[in-house]
Coordinates of C-alpha atoms and ligand atoms in Angstrom, one line a residue:
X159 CA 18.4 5.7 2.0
X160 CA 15.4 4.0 0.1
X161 CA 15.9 0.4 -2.0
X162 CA 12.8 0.5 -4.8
X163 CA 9.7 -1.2 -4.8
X164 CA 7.1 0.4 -5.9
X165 CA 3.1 1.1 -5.1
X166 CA 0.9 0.5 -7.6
X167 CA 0.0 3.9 -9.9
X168 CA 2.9 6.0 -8.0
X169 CA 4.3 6.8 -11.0
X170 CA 4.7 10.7 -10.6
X171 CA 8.2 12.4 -9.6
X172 CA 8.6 13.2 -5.7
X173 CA 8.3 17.2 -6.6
X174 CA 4.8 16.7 -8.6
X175 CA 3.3 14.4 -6.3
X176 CA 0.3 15.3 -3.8
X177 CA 1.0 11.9 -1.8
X178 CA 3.9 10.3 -1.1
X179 CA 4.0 7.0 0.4
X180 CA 6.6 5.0 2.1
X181 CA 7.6 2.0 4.1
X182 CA 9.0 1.7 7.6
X183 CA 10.1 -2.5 7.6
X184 CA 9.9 -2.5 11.7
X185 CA 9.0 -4.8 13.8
X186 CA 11.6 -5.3 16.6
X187 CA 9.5 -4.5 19.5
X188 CA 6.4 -7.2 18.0
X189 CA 5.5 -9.5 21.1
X190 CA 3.7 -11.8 19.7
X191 CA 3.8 -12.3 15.9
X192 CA 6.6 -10.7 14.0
X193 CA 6.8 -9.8 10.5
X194 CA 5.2 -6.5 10.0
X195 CA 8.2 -5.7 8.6
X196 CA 7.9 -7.7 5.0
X197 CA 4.3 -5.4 5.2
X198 CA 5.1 -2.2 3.2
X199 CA 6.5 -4.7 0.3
X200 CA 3.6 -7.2 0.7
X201 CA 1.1 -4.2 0.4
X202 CA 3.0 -2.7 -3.2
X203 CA 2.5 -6.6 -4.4
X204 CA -1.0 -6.4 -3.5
X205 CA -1.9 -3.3 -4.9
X206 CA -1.6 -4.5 -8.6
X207 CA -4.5 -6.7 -7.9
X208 CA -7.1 -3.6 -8.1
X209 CA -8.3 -2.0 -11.0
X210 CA -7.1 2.0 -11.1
X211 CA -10.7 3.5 -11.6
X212 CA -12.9 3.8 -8.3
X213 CA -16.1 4.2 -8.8
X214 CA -17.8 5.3 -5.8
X215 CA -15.8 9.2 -6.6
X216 CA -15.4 8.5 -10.0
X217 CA -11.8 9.2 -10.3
X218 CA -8.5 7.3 -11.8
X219 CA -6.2 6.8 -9.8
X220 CA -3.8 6.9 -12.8
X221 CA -4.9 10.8 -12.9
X222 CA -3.5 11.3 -9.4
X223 CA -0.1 12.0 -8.3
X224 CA 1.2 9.8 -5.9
X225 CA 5.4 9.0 -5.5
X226 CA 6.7 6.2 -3.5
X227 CA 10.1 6.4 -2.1
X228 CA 10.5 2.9 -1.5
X229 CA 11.3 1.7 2.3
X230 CA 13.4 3.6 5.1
X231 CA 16.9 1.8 5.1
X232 CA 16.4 0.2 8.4
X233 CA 19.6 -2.1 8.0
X234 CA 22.3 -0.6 9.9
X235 CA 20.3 0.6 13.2
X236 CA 22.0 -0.4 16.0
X237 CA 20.1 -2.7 18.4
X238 CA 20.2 -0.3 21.1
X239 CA 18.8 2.5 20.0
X240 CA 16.7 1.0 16.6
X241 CA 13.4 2.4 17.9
X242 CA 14.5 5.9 18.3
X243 CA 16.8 5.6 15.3
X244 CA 13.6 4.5 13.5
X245 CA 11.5 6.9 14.6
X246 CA 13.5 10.0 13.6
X247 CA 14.1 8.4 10.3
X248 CA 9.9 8.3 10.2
X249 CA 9.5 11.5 11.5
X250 CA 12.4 13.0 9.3
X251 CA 10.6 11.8 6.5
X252 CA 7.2 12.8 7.5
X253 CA 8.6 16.5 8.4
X254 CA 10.3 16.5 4.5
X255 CA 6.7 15.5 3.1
X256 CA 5.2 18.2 5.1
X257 CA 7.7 20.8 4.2
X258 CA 6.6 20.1 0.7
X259 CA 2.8 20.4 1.4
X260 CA 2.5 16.4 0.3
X261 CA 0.6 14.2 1.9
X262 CA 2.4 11.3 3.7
X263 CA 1.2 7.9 3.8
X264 CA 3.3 5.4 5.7
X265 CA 3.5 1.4 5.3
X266 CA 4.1 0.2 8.6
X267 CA 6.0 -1.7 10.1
X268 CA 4.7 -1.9 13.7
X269 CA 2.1 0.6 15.5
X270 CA 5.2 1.8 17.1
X271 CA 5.9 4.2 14.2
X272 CA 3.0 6.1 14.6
X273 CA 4.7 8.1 17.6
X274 CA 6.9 9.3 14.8
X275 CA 4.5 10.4 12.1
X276 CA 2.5 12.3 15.3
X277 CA 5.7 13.9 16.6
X278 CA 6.1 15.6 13.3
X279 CA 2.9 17.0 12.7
X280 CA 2.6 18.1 16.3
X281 CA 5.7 19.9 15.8
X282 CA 4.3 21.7 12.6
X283 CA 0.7 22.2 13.6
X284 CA -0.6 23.1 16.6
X285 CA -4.2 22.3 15.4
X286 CA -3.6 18.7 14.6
X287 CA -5.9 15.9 16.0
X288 CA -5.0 12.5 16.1
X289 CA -7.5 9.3 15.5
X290 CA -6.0 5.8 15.8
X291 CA -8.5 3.1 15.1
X292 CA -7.3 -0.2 16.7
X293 CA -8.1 -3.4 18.7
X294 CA -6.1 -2.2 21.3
X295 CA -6.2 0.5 23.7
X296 CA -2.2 0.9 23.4
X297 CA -1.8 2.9 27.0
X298 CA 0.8 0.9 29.0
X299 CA 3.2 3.0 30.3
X300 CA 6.2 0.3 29.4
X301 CA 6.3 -3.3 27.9
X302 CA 8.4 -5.9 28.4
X303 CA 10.7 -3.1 29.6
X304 CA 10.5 -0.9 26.8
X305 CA 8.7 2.6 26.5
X306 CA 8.6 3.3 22.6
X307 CA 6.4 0.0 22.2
X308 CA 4.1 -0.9 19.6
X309 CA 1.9 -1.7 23.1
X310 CA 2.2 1.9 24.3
X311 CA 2.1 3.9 21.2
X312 CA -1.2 5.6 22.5
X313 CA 0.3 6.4 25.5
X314 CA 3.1 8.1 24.3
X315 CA 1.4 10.0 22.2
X316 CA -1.1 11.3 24.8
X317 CA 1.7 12.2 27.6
X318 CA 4.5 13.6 25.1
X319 CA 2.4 15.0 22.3
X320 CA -1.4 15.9 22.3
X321 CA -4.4 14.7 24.3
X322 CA -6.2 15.5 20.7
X323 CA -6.3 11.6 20.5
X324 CA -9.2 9.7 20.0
X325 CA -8.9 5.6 19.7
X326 CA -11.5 3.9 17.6
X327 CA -12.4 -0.2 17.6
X328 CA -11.3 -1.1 20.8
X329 CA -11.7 -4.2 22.6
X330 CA -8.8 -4.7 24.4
X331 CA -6.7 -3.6 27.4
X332 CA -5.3 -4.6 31.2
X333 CA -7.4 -2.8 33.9
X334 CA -4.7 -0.2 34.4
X335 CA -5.0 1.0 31.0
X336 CA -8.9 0.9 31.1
X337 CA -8.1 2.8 34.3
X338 CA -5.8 5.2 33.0
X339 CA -8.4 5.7 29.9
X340 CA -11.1 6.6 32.5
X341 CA -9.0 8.8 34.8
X342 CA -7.6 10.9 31.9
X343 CA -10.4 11.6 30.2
X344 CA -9.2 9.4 27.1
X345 CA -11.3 9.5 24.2
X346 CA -12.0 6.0 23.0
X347 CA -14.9 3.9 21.0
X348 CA -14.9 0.3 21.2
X349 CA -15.8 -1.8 18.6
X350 CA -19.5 -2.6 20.0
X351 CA -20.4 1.0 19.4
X352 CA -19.3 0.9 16.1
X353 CA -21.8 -2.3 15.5
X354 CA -24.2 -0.7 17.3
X355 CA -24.2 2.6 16.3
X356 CA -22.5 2.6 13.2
X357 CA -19.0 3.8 11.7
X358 CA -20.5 7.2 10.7
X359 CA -22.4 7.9 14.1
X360 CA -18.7 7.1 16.4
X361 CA -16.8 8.7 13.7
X362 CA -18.2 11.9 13.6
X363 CA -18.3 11.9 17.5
X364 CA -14.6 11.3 17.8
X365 CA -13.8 14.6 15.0
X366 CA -16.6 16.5 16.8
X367 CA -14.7 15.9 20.1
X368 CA -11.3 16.7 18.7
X369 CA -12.5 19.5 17.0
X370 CA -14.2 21.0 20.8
X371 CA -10.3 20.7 21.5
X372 CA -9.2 22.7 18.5
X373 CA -8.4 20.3 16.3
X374 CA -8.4 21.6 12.4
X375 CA -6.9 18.5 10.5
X376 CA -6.2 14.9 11.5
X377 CA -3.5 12.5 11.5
X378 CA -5.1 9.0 11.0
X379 CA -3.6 5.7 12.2
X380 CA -4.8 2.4 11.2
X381 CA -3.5 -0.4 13.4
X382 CA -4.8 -3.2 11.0
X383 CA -5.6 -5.3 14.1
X384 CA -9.0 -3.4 14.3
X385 CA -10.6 -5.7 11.9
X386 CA -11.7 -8.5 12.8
X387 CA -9.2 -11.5 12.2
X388 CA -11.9 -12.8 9.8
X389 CA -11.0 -10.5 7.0
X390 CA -7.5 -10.3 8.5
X391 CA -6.1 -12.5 10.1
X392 CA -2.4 -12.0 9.7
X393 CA -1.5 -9.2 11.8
X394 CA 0.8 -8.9 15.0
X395 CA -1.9 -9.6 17.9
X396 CA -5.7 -10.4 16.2
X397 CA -8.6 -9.8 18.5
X398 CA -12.2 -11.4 17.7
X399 CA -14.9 -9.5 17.8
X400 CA -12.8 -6.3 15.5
X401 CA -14.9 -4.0 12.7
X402 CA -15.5 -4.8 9.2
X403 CA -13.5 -3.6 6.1
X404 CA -16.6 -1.3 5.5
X405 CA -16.2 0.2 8.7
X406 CA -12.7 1.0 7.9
X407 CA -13.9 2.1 4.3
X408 CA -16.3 4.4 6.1
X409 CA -13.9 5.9 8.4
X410 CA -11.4 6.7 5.6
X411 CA -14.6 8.1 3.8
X412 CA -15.9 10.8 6.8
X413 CA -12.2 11.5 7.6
X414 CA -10.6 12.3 4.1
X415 CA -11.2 16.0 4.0
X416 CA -9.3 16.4 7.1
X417 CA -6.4 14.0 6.7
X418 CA -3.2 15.4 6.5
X419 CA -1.3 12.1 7.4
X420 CA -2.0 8.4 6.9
X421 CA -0.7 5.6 8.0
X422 CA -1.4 1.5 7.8
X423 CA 0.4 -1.2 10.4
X424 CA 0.7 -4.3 11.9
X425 CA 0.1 -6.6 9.0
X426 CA 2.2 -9.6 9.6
X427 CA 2.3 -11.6 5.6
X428 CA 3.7 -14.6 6.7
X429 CA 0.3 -15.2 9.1
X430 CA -2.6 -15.2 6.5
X431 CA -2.8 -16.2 2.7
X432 CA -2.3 -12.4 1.4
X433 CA -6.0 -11.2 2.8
X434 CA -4.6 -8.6 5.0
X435 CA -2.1 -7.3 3.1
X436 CA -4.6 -6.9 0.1
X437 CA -6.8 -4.7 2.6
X438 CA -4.1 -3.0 3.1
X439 CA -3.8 -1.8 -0.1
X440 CA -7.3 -1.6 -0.6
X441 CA -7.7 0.8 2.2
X442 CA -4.4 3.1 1.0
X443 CA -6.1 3.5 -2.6
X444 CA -9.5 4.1 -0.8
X445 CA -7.8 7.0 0.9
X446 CA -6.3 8.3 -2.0
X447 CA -9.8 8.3 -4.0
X448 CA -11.2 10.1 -1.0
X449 CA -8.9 12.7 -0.1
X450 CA -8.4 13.6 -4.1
X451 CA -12.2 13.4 -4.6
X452 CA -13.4 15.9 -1.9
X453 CA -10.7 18.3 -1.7
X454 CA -9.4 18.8 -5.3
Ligands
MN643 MN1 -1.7 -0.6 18.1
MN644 MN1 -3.6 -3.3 18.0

């Protein structure tokens, strides 16, 4: 099921580890730039580059066990029904990782995963809260006639799963998704407020809210289009205007403790001159530091 490639520092076995990553190589439903797929890989590369000690929480990453099972075998999906295929492999995955009281952090692959990931952990905990940060608002109903799209991921979500969802960083939508946000009572924070008022401020808003709707732990998404192309630029659909990599550093920060689930996607490689895919990693061993630091 997995070919081997592997993330830097995951050197413990699957049974000792506390995190276990893995890739999803998807991108079939990508409108505009493909390649998210050559991500998961791109983001291993990248995460040789750092040193293992970080020093804001003082910890090694060498000293925590993480196991990477490579990428989902995505090969022999057939056309018609790779999306759903793909996302019962994720969710198959995520559910095993669960099961094992590991934390899952997934290498995406297009946001269209993330409906996956959440499926699982709905299905095992009905105190589970979602945050997504991302450029885009992600609540079409359909796209270029297909539901289980990377452009409706949100949506999906909200109607089959939870309306413990709060979106983070947007800047981007059609007037029937703003409309649909305003009618439903979605929870979203565009990417002004978080310059204006700050990462911390709209962060501990959005787990105040979910937590008014009984949310005890959160599953966070990072659809790497939320930064602005500046700082990374090769992702499926960049929007000006996006957050900074401190931003994202502070969200993974404030949301740690309550992070059962992680997962990173839309870098495209093949757009940028490694930047993004070097975030990418960045932002996985942030998480890592942050979730071993405050919770043991
Ligand atoms: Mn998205
Ligand atoms: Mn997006």
């Amino acid at each position: 099921m997995f070919e081997r490639c592997v993330f830097a520092d995951a050197v413990s076995t699957y049974e000792d580890a506390r995190f276990v990553i893995f890739g999803v190589p998807f991108d079939a439903t990508s409108s505009f730039r493909r390649g998210s797929a050559e991500a998961p890989d791109a983001m291993r590369k990248a995460s040789y580059n750092f040193e293992t000690y970080n020093d804001f929480y003082g910890i090694d990453l060498t000293s925590v066990p993480v196991h990477d099972l490579g990428n989902l075998d995505l090969s022999y999906l057939d056309l018609d029904r790779c999306v759903d295929d793909m996302l019962c492999m994720t969710g198959d995955t995520v559910r095993g990782a669960i099961r094992d009281s590991k934390v899952p952090i997934v290498l995406g692959g297009e946001h269209t995963l993330t409906y996956g990931c959440a499926r699982a952990f709905v299905e095992q905990y009905d105190d589970i809260g979602i945050i997504i940060l991302d450029a885009h608002l992600d609540l079409r109903d359909e796209y270029l006639g297909v539901k289980q799209s990377h452009a409706c991921v949100s949506r999906n979500i909200i109607d089959d799963l939870t309306d413990r969802c709060a979106l983070i960083g947007v800047r981007s939508g059609s007037a029937e998704e703003y409309r649909y946000a305003e009618e439903n009572g979605i929870m979203w924070h565009s990417a002004d407020e978080v310059s204006d008022a700050g990462m911390e401020s709209v962060m501990r808003q959005a787990i105040d809210a979910l937590s008014d709707r009984g949310a005890r732990r959160i599953y966070l998404s990072i659809d790497s289009d939320v930064i602005d192309p500046g700082y990374a630029p090769g992702v499926g659909n960049p929007e000006p205007f996006g957050l900074d990599p401190r931003d994202l550093r502070a969200a993974i920060r404030m949301a740690a403790p309550h992070v059962c689930g992680f997962d990173i996607v839309e870098i495209s490689p093949g757009y940028d001159h490694g930047e993004s895919a070097i975030l990418g990693a960045r932002l996985v061993r942030e998480f890592i530091a942050a979730k071993s630091a405050r919770q043991g």
